[in-house]
Amino acid sequence: MKLRLFAICVGLTGSLLAVPALAQTGNKPAAETMAPGTVLISGPAGQVTLAEVRMLVDEQVPPSRQPAFWASPKSISEAARNLYGYRALAQQALKEGLDRQPGAAAFLNLQREKALAEWLMQQRGRARVGDPKVLEQFARTAYKAEPERFRHMEQVRIRHIMVVPERDDKEGVMAKLRAESLLAELVKGTDFEKLAREQSHDRNSALKGGDLGLFDVGGMLPEFDAQVAKMKPGQISAPVRTKEGYHLIKLVERRPAGLAPFEEVAPLIHAEAQEKLYGDERRRVWQETANADTVKVNEAAVSELARPPAVPSPAKSK
């Protein structure tokens, strides 16, 4: 009797669900474009392909958390390793004839039923989340019901170019000179975003033209807060020193305190709505089946099983 993949994957649920939630973006993850047969891990027990990991993730990770999963090399690697480990152990079990032991058939059938039940709940949950009208209505209702969640203090949007000192530049003299040189280029008219992409040592923000996003006033690094407080939108600062190095800061905009528009917070609310709808649908399917009125519990047998064992009488002394 062969151990099927969907039957042995049930035990992986906990580790996969540990992936944090992350707002979805419009870009398709590589998991949707890479060849399904791409081998992610191999060993004496065989190979684990992208198709197998993708199937596992689709069935075990809520839709709102899948972008975070596919953005994490560690999560992908661990899932592939777990699948390989189960495959290798299953092969070892077959070699030892464990599938022919008394009770093996019943155990394997139970695991199969659990896996199929899980699969059904996953499919129903995904179908519920996949309805864009339901998702949008749920998200807008949540936005209107909890407006305080989406109120913000005065905010600023900034970009920066960071210059990190080299190891032999302990005092940061050369880094400051480099920052001043970049500032001179900006004064001459060089585009800030272009220069950030090409020269900033903060590669995460450099990919976005140095964009650091929105910050509450007073919620940035102290050096940034002090500098930005003196600036107007469109202005670029002189080099600002922090523990990371020197920064050229551009103030993009100031936003007064108020309620963030729905469109701005929609990615976050949609992710939350996906997880809520997904979980609610799973629970609904379970409740309607496992706790249906037609299901009868043998109370007498349960009570008998729960009865404490009889305590033997102490032996009489002779």
PDB file of C-alpha atoms in Angstrom:
ATOM      1  CA  MET A   1       0.000   0.000   0.000  1.00  0.00           C
ATOM      2  CA  LYS A   2       1.530   3.293  -1.090  1.00  0.00           C
ATOM      3  CA  LEU A   3       1.489   6.381   1.063  1.00  0.00           C
ATOM      4  CA  ARG A   4       0.007   9.172  -1.017  1.00  0.00           C
ATOM      5  CA  LEU A   5       1.407  12.705  -0.851  1.00  0.00           C
ATOM      6  CA  PHE A   6      -1.814  14.324   0.281  1.00  0.00           C
ATOM      7  CA  ALA A   7      -2.055  11.886   3.161  1.00  0.00           C
ATOM      8  CA  ILE A   8       1.387  12.605   4.576  1.00  0.00           C
ATOM      9  CA  CYS A   9       1.203  16.373   4.220  1.00  0.00           C
ATOM     10  CA  VAL A  10      -1.337  16.879   7.011  1.00  0.00           C
ATOM     11  CA  GLY A  11       1.374  17.106   9.644  1.00  0.00           C
ATOM     12  CA  LEU A  12       2.968  20.080   7.890  1.00  0.00           C
ATOM     13  CA  THR A  13       0.023  22.412   8.465  1.00  0.00           C
ATOM     14  CA  GLY A  14       1.312  24.055  11.641  1.00  0.00           C
ATOM     15  CA  SER A  15       4.711  25.054  10.275  1.00  0.00           C
ATOM     16  CA  LEU A  16       3.282  26.433   7.045  1.00  0.00           C
ATOM     17  CA  LEU A  17       0.614  28.472   8.808  1.00  0.00           C
ATOM     18  CA  ALA A  18       3.344  30.223  10.790  1.00  0.00           C
ATOM     19  CA  VAL A  19       4.035  32.426   7.778  1.00  0.00           C
ATOM     20  CA  PRO A  20       3.034  36.025   8.603  1.00  0.00           C
ATOM     21  CA  ALA A  21       0.290  37.782   6.721  1.00  0.00           C
ATOM     22  CA  LEU A  22       1.370  40.115   3.967  1.00  0.00           C
ATOM     23  CA  ALA A  23      -0.634  42.390   1.727  1.00  0.00           C
ATOM     24  CA  GLN A  24      -0.819  41.051  -1.813  1.00  0.00           C
ATOM     25  CA  THR A  25       0.683  42.936  -4.744  1.00  0.00           C
ATOM     26  CA  GLY A  26      -0.197  42.985  -8.387  1.00  0.00           C
ATOM     27  CA  ASN A  27       2.940  41.083  -9.437  1.00  0.00           C
ATOM     28  CA  LYS A  28       2.610  37.359 -10.002  1.00  0.00           C
ATOM     29  CA  PRO A  29       4.986  35.306  -7.842  1.00  0.00           C
ATOM     30  CA  ALA A  30       7.540  33.163  -9.631  1.00  0.00           C
ATOM     31  CA  ALA A  31       5.655  30.113  -8.327  1.00  0.00           C
ATOM     32  CA  GLU A  32       2.973  30.855 -10.930  1.00  0.00           C
ATOM     33  CA  THR A  33       5.356  31.310 -13.857  1.00  0.00           C
ATOM     34  CA  MET A  34       8.205  28.871 -13.175  1.00  0.00           C
ATOM     35  CA  ALA A  35       7.969  25.392 -14.712  1.00  0.00           C
ATOM     36  CA  PRO A  36       5.952  23.104 -12.385  1.00  0.00           C
ATOM     37  CA  GLY A  37       8.510  20.357 -12.813  1.00  0.00           C
ATOM     38  CA  THR A  38      11.346  22.475 -11.425  1.00  0.00           C
ATOM     39  CA  VAL A  39      13.201  20.356  -8.855  1.00  0.00           C
ATOM     40  CA  LEU A  40      13.526  22.134  -5.510  1.00  0.00           C
ATOM     41  CA  ILE A  41      15.229  19.367  -3.557  1.00  0.00           C
ATOM     42  CA  SER A  42      16.595  15.911  -4.326  1.00  0.00           C
ATOM     43  CA  GLY A  43      18.173  12.984  -2.546  1.00  0.00           C
ATOM     44  CA  PRO A  44      18.267   9.181  -2.382  1.00  0.00           C
ATOM     45  CA  ALA A  45      14.490   9.096  -1.821  1.00  0.00           C
ATOM     46  CA  GLY A  46      13.792  11.062  -5.007  1.00  0.00           C
ATOM     47  CA  GLN A  47      12.914  14.619  -5.916  1.00  0.00           C
ATOM     48  CA  VAL A  48      10.472  17.248  -4.698  1.00  0.00           C
ATOM     49  CA  THR A  49       9.167  19.541  -7.420  1.00  0.00           C
ATOM     50  CA  LEU A  50       7.659  23.001  -7.424  1.00  0.00           C
ATOM     51  CA  ALA A  51       4.305  21.478  -8.375  1.00  0.00           C
ATOM     52  CA  GLU A  52       4.260  19.419  -5.178  1.00  0.00           C
ATOM     53  CA  VAL A  53       5.225  22.338  -2.942  1.00  0.00           C
ATOM     54  CA  ARG A  54       2.704  24.566  -4.713  1.00  0.00           C
ATOM     55  CA  MET A  55      -0.023  21.984  -4.168  1.00  0.00           C
ATOM     56  CA  LEU A  56       0.861  21.772  -0.494  1.00  0.00           C
ATOM     57  CA  VAL A  57       0.886  25.557  -0.080  1.00  0.00           C
ATOM     58  CA  ASP A  58      -2.413  25.966  -1.930  1.00  0.00           C
ATOM     59  CA  GLU A  59      -4.060  23.505   0.422  1.00  0.00           C
ATOM     60  CA  GLN A  60      -2.370  24.407   3.703  1.00  0.00           C
ATOM     61  CA  VAL A  61      -1.665  28.158   3.634  1.00  0.00           C
ATOM     62  CA  PRO A  62      -4.538  30.687   3.682  1.00  0.00           C
ATOM     63  CA  PRO A  63      -4.566  32.808   0.501  1.00  0.00           C
ATOM     64  CA  SER A  64      -3.728  36.011   2.367  1.00  0.00           C
ATOM     65  CA  ARG A  65      -0.485  34.459   3.656  1.00  0.00           C
ATOM     66  CA  GLN A  66       0.703  32.864   0.429  1.00  0.00           C
ATOM     67  CA  PRO A  67       2.497  35.976  -0.898  1.00  0.00           C
ATOM     68  CA  ALA A  68       4.571  36.043   2.294  1.00  0.00           C
ATOM     69  CA  PHE A  69       5.339  32.339   1.925  1.00  0.00           C
ATOM     70  CA  TRP A  70       6.590  32.698  -1.653  1.00  0.00           C
ATOM     71  CA  ALA A  71       8.627  35.768  -0.677  1.00  0.00           C
ATOM     72  CA  SER A  72      10.571  33.759   1.905  1.00  0.00           C
ATOM     73  CA  PRO A  73      13.378  31.435   0.675  1.00  0.00           C
ATOM     74  CA  LYS A  74      13.438  29.891   4.163  1.00  0.00           C
ATOM     75  CA  SER A  75       9.736  28.981   4.033  1.00  0.00           C
ATOM     76  CA  ILE A  76      10.041  27.467   0.553  1.00  0.00           C
ATOM     77  CA  SER A  77      13.152  25.513   1.498  1.00  0.00           C
ATOM     78  CA  GLU A  78      11.609  24.193   4.729  1.00  0.00           C
ATOM     79  CA  ALA A  79       8.435  23.079   2.949  1.00  0.00           C
ATOM     80  CA  ALA A  80      10.457  21.232   0.309  1.00  0.00           C
ATOM     81  CA  ARG A  81      12.657  19.623   2.976  1.00  0.00           C
ATOM     82  CA  ASN A  82       9.606  18.548   4.966  1.00  0.00           C
ATOM     83  CA  LEU A  83       8.059  16.926   1.906  1.00  0.00           C
ATOM     84  CA  TYR A  84      11.310  15.145   1.153  1.00  0.00           C
ATOM     85  CA  GLY A  85      11.612  13.962   4.752  1.00  0.00           C
ATOM     86  CA  TYR A  86       8.121  12.500   4.715  1.00  0.00           C
ATOM     87  CA  ARG A  87       8.804  10.813   1.365  1.00  0.00           C
ATOM     88  CA  ALA A  88      12.044   9.281   2.606  1.00  0.00           C
ATOM     89  CA  LEU A  89      10.448   8.038   5.842  1.00  0.00           C
ATOM     90  CA  ALA A  90       7.481   6.618   3.924  1.00  0.00           C
ATOM     91  CA  GLN A  91       9.846   4.645   1.706  1.00  0.00           C
ATOM     92  CA  GLN A  92      11.654   3.355   4.788  1.00  0.00           C
ATOM     93  CA  ALA A  93       8.330   2.317   6.326  1.00  0.00           C
ATOM     94  CA  LEU A  94       7.448   0.354   3.175  1.00  0.00           C
ATOM     95  CA  LYS A  95      10.847  -1.358   3.164  1.00  0.00           C
ATOM     96  CA  GLU A  96      10.264  -2.454   6.748  1.00  0.00           C
ATOM     97  CA  GLY A  97       6.808  -3.747   5.871  1.00  0.00           C
ATOM     98  CA  LEU A  98       5.023  -1.443   8.273  1.00  0.00           C
ATOM     99  CA  ASP A  99       2.131  -1.128   5.827  1.00  0.00           C
ATOM    100  CA  ARG A 100       1.436  -4.839   6.346  1.00  0.00           C
ATOM    101  CA  GLN A 101       1.352  -4.734  10.120  1.00  0.00           C
ATOM    102  CA  PRO A 102      -1.957  -5.262  11.982  1.00  0.00           C
ATOM    103  CA  GLY A 103      -3.852  -2.001  12.105  1.00  0.00           C
ATOM    104  CA  ALA A 104      -1.822  -0.359   9.311  1.00  0.00           C
ATOM    105  CA  ALA A 105      -4.698  -0.352   6.827  1.00  0.00           C
ATOM    106  CA  ALA A 106      -7.043   1.321   9.305  1.00  0.00           C
ATOM    107  CA  PHE A 107      -4.405   3.912  10.247  1.00  0.00           C
ATOM    108  CA  LEU A 108      -3.619   4.771   6.628  1.00  0.00           C
ATOM    109  CA  ASN A 109      -7.305   5.028   5.783  1.00  0.00           C
ATOM    110  CA  LEU A 110      -7.831   7.379   8.734  1.00  0.00           C
ATOM    111  CA  GLN A 111      -4.972   9.600   7.512  1.00  0.00           C
ATOM    112  CA  ARG A 112      -6.467   9.578   4.016  1.00  0.00           C
ATOM    113  CA  GLU A 113      -9.873  10.633   5.341  1.00  0.00           C
ATOM    114  CA  LYS A 114      -8.318  13.443   7.388  1.00  0.00           C
ATOM    115  CA  ALA A 115      -6.389  14.665   4.359  1.00  0.00           C
ATOM    116  CA  LEU A 116      -9.448  14.600   2.103  1.00  0.00           C
ATOM    117  CA  ALA A 117     -11.528  16.429   4.711  1.00  0.00           C
ATOM    118  CA  GLU A 118      -8.814  19.074   5.008  1.00  0.00           C
ATOM    119  CA  TRP A 119      -8.658  19.353   1.230  1.00  0.00           C
ATOM    120  CA  LEU A 120     -12.408  19.865   1.021  1.00  0.00           C
ATOM    121  CA  MET A 121     -12.360  22.640   3.648  1.00  0.00           C
ATOM    122  CA  GLN A 122      -9.431  24.298   1.881  1.00  0.00           C
ATOM    123  CA  GLN A 123     -11.250  24.199  -1.447  1.00  0.00           C
ATOM    124  CA  ARG A 124     -14.428  25.655   0.016  1.00  0.00           C
ATOM    125  CA  GLY A 125     -12.478  28.368   1.810  1.00  0.00           C
ATOM    126  CA  ARG A 126     -10.557  29.305  -1.316  1.00  0.00           C
ATOM    127  CA  ALA A 127     -13.748  29.431  -3.363  1.00  0.00           C
ATOM    128  CA  ARG A 128     -15.253  31.836  -0.826  1.00  0.00           C
ATOM    129  CA  VAL A 129     -12.198  34.083  -0.911  1.00  0.00           C
ATOM    130  CA  GLY A 130     -12.062  33.885  -4.700  1.00  0.00           C
ATOM    131  CA  ASP A 131     -15.336  35.795  -5.146  1.00  0.00           C
ATOM    132  CA  PRO A 132     -14.153  39.406  -5.722  1.00  0.00           C
ATOM    133  CA  LYS A 133     -17.598  40.903  -5.010  1.00  0.00           C
ATOM    134  CA  VAL A 134     -17.830  39.190  -1.623  1.00  0.00           C
ATOM    135  CA  LEU A 135     -14.267  40.207  -0.772  1.00  0.00           C
ATOM    136  CA  GLU A 136     -14.787  43.847  -1.740  1.00  0.00           C
ATOM    137  CA  GLN A 137     -18.078  44.123   0.158  1.00  0.00           C
ATOM    138  CA  PHE A 138     -16.541  42.550   3.254  1.00  0.00           C
ATOM    139  CA  ALA A 139     -13.536  44.890   3.093  1.00  0.00           C
ATOM    140  CA  ARG A 140     -15.629  48.053   2.688  1.00  0.00           C
ATOM    141  CA  THR A 141     -17.894  47.016   5.543  1.00  0.00           C
ATOM    142  CA  ALA A 142     -14.850  46.509   7.782  1.00  0.00           C
ATOM    143  CA  TYR A 143     -13.479  49.917   6.762  1.00  0.00           C
ATOM    144  CA  LYS A 144     -16.724  51.685   7.674  1.00  0.00           C
ATOM    145  CA  ALA A 145     -17.184  49.730  10.904  1.00  0.00           C
ATOM    146  CA  GLU A 146     -13.751  50.566  12.347  1.00  0.00           C
ATOM    147  CA  PRO A 147     -12.718  53.992  11.045  1.00  0.00           C
ATOM    148  CA  GLU A 148     -10.484  54.649  14.070  1.00  0.00           C
ATOM    149  CA  ARG A 149      -8.155  51.892  12.886  1.00  0.00           C
ATOM    150  CA  PHE A 150      -7.372  53.897   9.782  1.00  0.00           C
ATOM    151  CA  ARG A 151      -6.918  57.345  11.260  1.00  0.00           C
ATOM    152  CA  HIS A 152      -3.361  58.651  11.210  1.00  0.00           C
ATOM    153  CA  MET A 153      -1.309  61.460  12.669  1.00  0.00           C
ATOM    154  CA  GLU A 154       0.350  64.049  10.477  1.00  0.00           C
ATOM    155  CA  GLN A 155       2.506  62.083   8.059  1.00  0.00           C
ATOM    156  CA  VAL A 156       5.389  62.671   5.692  1.00  0.00           C
ATOM    157  CA  ARG A 157       6.492  60.711   2.665  1.00  0.00           C
ATOM    158  CA  ILE A 158      10.225  60.692   2.067  1.00  0.00           C
ATOM    159  CA  ARG A 159      12.885  59.279  -0.214  1.00  0.00           C
ATOM    160  CA  HIS A 160      16.538  58.904   0.666  1.00  0.00           C
ATOM    161  CA  ILE A 161      19.928  58.031  -0.732  1.00  0.00           C
ATOM    162  CA  MET A 162      22.186  56.303   1.779  1.00  0.00           C
ATOM    163  CA  VAL A 163      25.985  56.199   1.707  1.00  0.00           C
ATOM    164  CA  VAL A 164      27.582  53.661   4.054  1.00  0.00           C
ATOM    165  CA  PRO A 165      31.211  54.234   5.108  1.00  0.00           C
ATOM    166  CA  GLU A 166      33.791  51.683   3.989  1.00  0.00           C
ATOM    167  CA  ARG A 167      35.665  49.679   6.631  1.00  0.00           C
ATOM    168  CA  ASP A 168      38.729  51.884   6.375  1.00  0.00           C
ATOM    169  CA  ASP A 169      36.590  55.044   6.639  1.00  0.00           C
ATOM    170  CA  LYS A 170      35.959  54.813  10.391  1.00  0.00           C
ATOM    171  CA  GLU A 171      35.230  58.503  10.801  1.00  0.00           C
ATOM    172  CA  GLY A 172      32.931  58.549   7.783  1.00  0.00           C
ATOM    173  CA  VAL A 173      34.922  61.328   6.078  1.00  0.00           C
ATOM    174  CA  MET A 174      34.906  59.699   2.645  1.00  0.00           C
ATOM    175  CA  ALA A 175      31.251  58.731   2.985  1.00  0.00           C
ATOM    176  CA  LYS A 176      30.325  62.348   3.726  1.00  0.00           C
ATOM    177  CA  LEU A 177      32.317  63.556   0.734  1.00  0.00           C
ATOM    178  CA  ARG A 178      30.548  61.005  -1.449  1.00  0.00           C
ATOM    179  CA  ALA A 179      27.147  62.147  -0.143  1.00  0.00           C
ATOM    180  CA  GLU A 180      28.065  65.768  -0.850  1.00  0.00           C
ATOM    181  CA  SER A 181      29.115  64.789  -4.374  1.00  0.00           C
ATOM    182  CA  LEU A 182      25.737  63.117  -4.946  1.00  0.00           C
ATOM    183  CA  LEU A 183      23.979  66.205  -3.577  1.00  0.00           C
ATOM    184  CA  ALA A 184      25.865  68.326  -6.118  1.00  0.00           C
ATOM    185  CA  GLU A 185      24.541  66.096  -8.900  1.00  0.00           C
ATOM    186  CA  LEU A 186      20.994  66.570  -7.589  1.00  0.00           C
ATOM    187  CA  VAL A 187      21.452  70.344  -7.454  1.00  0.00           C
ATOM    188  CA  LYS A 188      22.508  70.248 -11.116  1.00  0.00           C
ATOM    189  CA  GLY A 189      19.202  68.541 -11.961  1.00  0.00           C
ATOM    190  CA  THR A 190      19.884  64.806 -11.796  1.00  0.00           C
ATOM    191  CA  ASP A 191      16.682  62.915 -11.050  1.00  0.00           C
ATOM    192  CA  PHE A 192      16.558  61.847  -7.382  1.00  0.00           C
ATOM    193  CA  GLU A 193      14.843  58.521  -8.075  1.00  0.00           C
ATOM    194  CA  LYS A 194      17.318  57.598 -10.795  1.00  0.00           C
ATOM    195  CA  LEU A 195      20.296  58.478  -8.601  1.00  0.00           C
ATOM    196  CA  ALA A 196      18.836  56.514  -5.679  1.00  0.00           C
ATOM    197  CA  ARG A 197      18.422  53.414  -7.840  1.00  0.00           C
ATOM    198  CA  GLU A 198      21.993  53.635  -9.048  1.00  0.00           C
ATOM    199  CA  GLN A 199      23.905  54.881  -5.996  1.00  0.00           C
ATOM    200  CA  SER A 200      22.038  54.274  -2.720  1.00  0.00           C
ATOM    201  CA  HIS A 201      23.489  51.601  -0.451  1.00  0.00           C
ATOM    202  CA  ASP A 202      19.995  50.903   0.902  1.00  0.00           C
ATOM    203  CA  ARG A 203      19.142  48.450  -1.850  1.00  0.00           C
ATOM    204  CA  ASN A 204      15.612  47.737  -0.629  1.00  0.00           C
ATOM    205  CA  SER A 205      14.508  51.345  -1.034  1.00  0.00           C
ATOM    206  CA  ALA A 206      16.836  51.919  -3.998  1.00  0.00           C
ATOM    207  CA  LEU A 207      14.695  49.566  -6.079  1.00  0.00           C
ATOM    208  CA  LYS A 208      11.821  51.988  -5.436  1.00  0.00           C
ATOM    209  CA  GLY A 209      13.775  55.138  -6.215  1.00  0.00           C
ATOM    210  CA  GLY A 210      14.708  55.622  -2.553  1.00  0.00           C
ATOM    211  CA  ASP A 211      11.068  55.629  -1.433  1.00  0.00           C
ATOM    212  CA  LEU A 212      10.670  54.916   2.293  1.00  0.00           C
ATOM    213  CA  GLY A 213       6.913  55.384   2.280  1.00  0.00           C
ATOM    214  CA  LEU A 214       4.777  57.268   4.778  1.00  0.00           C
ATOM    215  CA  PHE A 215       5.821  57.933   8.370  1.00  0.00           C
ATOM    216  CA  ASP A 216       3.986  59.505  11.277  1.00  0.00           C
ATOM    217  CA  VAL A 217       5.689  62.756  12.229  1.00  0.00           C
ATOM    218  CA  GLY A 218       7.884  61.873  15.184  1.00  0.00           C
ATOM    219  CA  GLY A 219       8.010  58.210  14.241  1.00  0.00           C
ATOM    220  CA  MET A 220      11.214  58.186  12.205  1.00  0.00           C
ATOM    221  CA  LEU A 221      14.838  58.100  13.250  1.00  0.00           C
ATOM    222  CA  PRO A 222      15.499  61.148  15.454  1.00  0.00           C
ATOM    223  CA  GLU A 223      17.929  62.545  12.875  1.00  0.00           C
ATOM    224  CA  PHE A 224      15.305  62.186  10.136  1.00  0.00           C
ATOM    225  CA  ASP A 225      12.577  63.764  12.276  1.00  0.00           C
ATOM    226  CA  ALA A 226      14.757  66.758  13.116  1.00  0.00           C
ATOM    227  CA  GLN A 227      15.716  67.329   9.484  1.00  0.00           C
ATOM    228  CA  VAL A 228      12.281  66.778   7.935  1.00  0.00           C
ATOM    229  CA  ALA A 229      10.699  69.204  10.433  1.00  0.00           C
ATOM    230  CA  LYS A 230      12.625  72.017   8.700  1.00  0.00           C
ATOM    231  CA  MET A 231      11.784  71.007   5.137  1.00  0.00           C
ATOM    232  CA  LYS A 232       9.069  71.719   2.609  1.00  0.00           C
ATOM    233  CA  PRO A 233       7.795  69.236  -0.013  1.00  0.00           C
ATOM    234  CA  GLY A 234      10.250  68.935  -2.887  1.00  0.00           C
ATOM    235  CA  GLN A 235      13.285  70.002  -0.854  1.00  0.00           C
ATOM    236  CA  ILE A 236      16.415  67.854  -0.537  1.00  0.00           C
ATOM    237  CA  SER A 237      18.541  67.940   2.606  1.00  0.00           C
ATOM    238  CA  ALA A 238      22.261  68.235   3.088  1.00  0.00           C
ATOM    239  CA  PRO A 239      23.894  64.955   4.201  1.00  0.00           C
ATOM    240  CA  VAL A 240      22.353  63.728   7.469  1.00  0.00           C
ATOM    241  CA  ARG A 241      24.470  61.466   9.686  1.00  0.00           C
ATOM    242  CA  THR A 242      22.975  58.389  11.400  1.00  0.00           C
ATOM    243  CA  LYS A 243      24.577  55.251  12.776  1.00  0.00           C
ATOM    244  CA  GLU A 244      24.132  53.674   9.317  1.00  0.00           C
ATOM    245  CA  GLY A 245      25.979  56.387   7.415  1.00  0.00           C
ATOM    246  CA  TYR A 246      24.998  59.551   5.542  1.00  0.00           C
ATOM    247  CA  HIS A 247      21.595  60.189   3.987  1.00  0.00           C
ATOM    248  CA  LEU A 248      20.253  62.645   1.451  1.00  0.00           C
ATOM    249  CA  ILE A 249      16.570  63.078   2.280  1.00  0.00           C
ATOM    250  CA  LYS A 250      13.894  64.311  -0.086  1.00  0.00           C
ATOM    251  CA  LEU A 251      10.551  65.332   1.399  1.00  0.00           C
ATOM    252  CA  VAL A 252       7.931  64.221  -1.105  1.00  0.00           C
ATOM    253  CA  GLU A 253       4.766  65.340   0.688  1.00  0.00           C
ATOM    254  CA  ARG A 254       3.165  66.234   3.995  1.00  0.00           C
ATOM    255  CA  ARG A 255      -0.217  64.825   4.884  1.00  0.00           C
ATOM    256  CA  PRO A 256      -2.404  66.305   7.611  1.00  0.00           C
ATOM    257  CA  ALA A 257      -3.833  64.025  10.281  1.00  0.00           C
ATOM    258  CA  GLY A 258      -7.041  62.332   9.230  1.00  0.00           C
ATOM    259  CA  LEU A 259      -8.705  59.197   7.899  1.00  0.00           C
ATOM    260  CA  ALA A 260      -6.750  57.291   5.263  1.00  0.00           C
ATOM    261  CA  PRO A 261      -8.828  56.738   2.101  1.00  0.00           C
ATOM    262  CA  PHE A 262     -10.103  53.229   1.499  1.00  0.00           C
ATOM    263  CA  GLU A 263      -8.016  52.826  -1.655  1.00  0.00           C
ATOM    264  CA  GLU A 264      -4.841  53.414   0.347  1.00  0.00           C
ATOM    265  CA  VAL A 265      -5.533  50.827   3.024  1.00  0.00           C
ATOM    266  CA  ALA A 266      -7.360  48.429   0.690  1.00  0.00           C
ATOM    267  CA  PRO A 267      -4.416  45.969   0.351  1.00  0.00           C
ATOM    268  CA  LEU A 268      -4.274  45.531   4.133  1.00  0.00           C
ATOM    269  CA  ILE A 269      -8.055  45.213   4.529  1.00  0.00           C
ATOM    270  CA  HIS A 270      -8.293  42.808   1.604  1.00  0.00           C
ATOM    271  CA  ALA A 271      -5.630  40.582   3.170  1.00  0.00           C
ATOM    272  CA  GLU A 272      -7.489  40.620   6.494  1.00  0.00           C
ATOM    273  CA  ALA A 273     -10.800  39.995   4.734  1.00  0.00           C
ATOM    274  CA  GLN A 274      -9.342  37.053   2.839  1.00  0.00           C
ATOM    275  CA  GLU A 275      -8.145  35.425   6.029  1.00  0.00           C
ATOM    276  CA  LYS A 276     -11.443  36.068   7.826  1.00  0.00           C
ATOM    277  CA  LEU A 277     -13.635  34.774   4.988  1.00  0.00           C
ATOM    278  CA  TYR A 278     -11.358  31.787   4.490  1.00  0.00           C
ATOM    279  CA  GLY A 279     -11.434  30.804   8.159  1.00  0.00           C
ATOM    280  CA  ASP A 280     -15.172  31.431   8.528  1.00  0.00           C
ATOM    281  CA  GLU A 281     -15.976  29.223   5.544  1.00  0.00           C
ATOM    282  CA  ARG A 282     -13.794  26.402   6.857  1.00  0.00           C
ATOM    283  CA  ARG A 283     -15.511  26.578  10.244  1.00  0.00           C
ATOM    284  CA  ARG A 284     -18.935  26.694   8.619  1.00  0.00           C
ATOM    285  CA  VAL A 285     -18.259  23.553   6.597  1.00  0.00           C
ATOM    286  CA  TRP A 286     -16.946  21.772   9.686  1.00  0.00           C
ATOM    287  CA  GLN A 287     -19.826  22.813  11.929  1.00  0.00           C
ATOM    288  CA  GLU A 288     -22.473  21.801   9.404  1.00  0.00           C
ATOM    289  CA  THR A 289     -20.932  18.351   9.051  1.00  0.00           C
ATOM    290  CA  ALA A 290     -19.287  17.265  12.303  1.00  0.00           C
ATOM    291  CA  ASN A 291     -21.874  18.930  14.557  1.00  0.00           C
ATOM    292  CA  ALA A 292     -24.991  18.288  12.482  1.00  0.00           C
ATOM    293  CA  ASP A 293     -28.167  17.243  14.296  1.00  0.00           C
ATOM    294  CA  THR A 294     -28.077  13.913  12.484  1.00  0.00           C
ATOM    295  CA  VAL A 295     -24.817  13.004  14.235  1.00  0.00           C
ATOM    296  CA  LYS A 296     -25.565  10.995  17.376  1.00  0.00           C
ATOM    297  CA  VAL A 297     -23.076  10.415  20.170  1.00  0.00           C
ATOM    298  CA  ASN A 298     -23.247   7.146  22.086  1.00  0.00           C
ATOM    299  CA  GLU A 299     -23.361   8.835  25.489  1.00  0.00           C
ATOM    300  CA  ALA A 300     -23.454   5.543  27.370  1.00  0.00           C
ATOM    301  CA  ALA A 301     -20.264   4.314  25.744  1.00  0.00           C
ATOM    302  CA  VAL A 302     -18.571   7.683  26.280  1.00  0.00           C
ATOM    303  CA  SER A 303     -19.510   7.658  29.956  1.00  0.00           C
ATOM    304  CA  GLU A 304     -18.217   4.115  30.302  1.00  0.00           C
ATOM    305  CA  LEU A 305     -14.908   5.092  28.728  1.00  0.00           C
ATOM    306  CA  ALA A 306     -14.586   8.114  31.010  1.00  0.00           C
ATOM    307  CA  ARG A 307     -15.346   6.149  34.175  1.00  0.00           C
ATOM    308  CA  PRO A 308     -12.308   6.160  36.479  1.00  0.00           C
ATOM    309  CA  PRO A 309     -10.750   2.742  37.077  1.00  0.00           C
ATOM    310  CA  ALA A 310     -11.831   0.936  40.217  1.00  0.00           C
ATOM    311  CA  VAL A 311      -9.363   1.225  43.089  1.00  0.00           C
ATOM    312  CA  PRO A 312      -8.486  -2.250  44.431  1.00  0.00           C
ATOM    313  CA  SER A 313      -9.319  -2.859  48.084  1.00  0.00           C
ATOM    314  CA  PRO A 314      -6.285  -2.969  50.367  1.00  0.00           C
ATOM    315  CA  ALA A 315      -5.232  -6.475  51.267  1.00  0.00           C
ATOM    316  CA  LYS A 316      -6.318  -7.605  54.749  1.00  0.00           C
ATOM    317  CA  SER A 317      -3.465  -8.194  57.158  1.00  0.00           C
ATOM    318  CA  LYS A 318      -3.204 -11.720  58.512  1.00  0.00           C
TER     319      LYS A 318
END
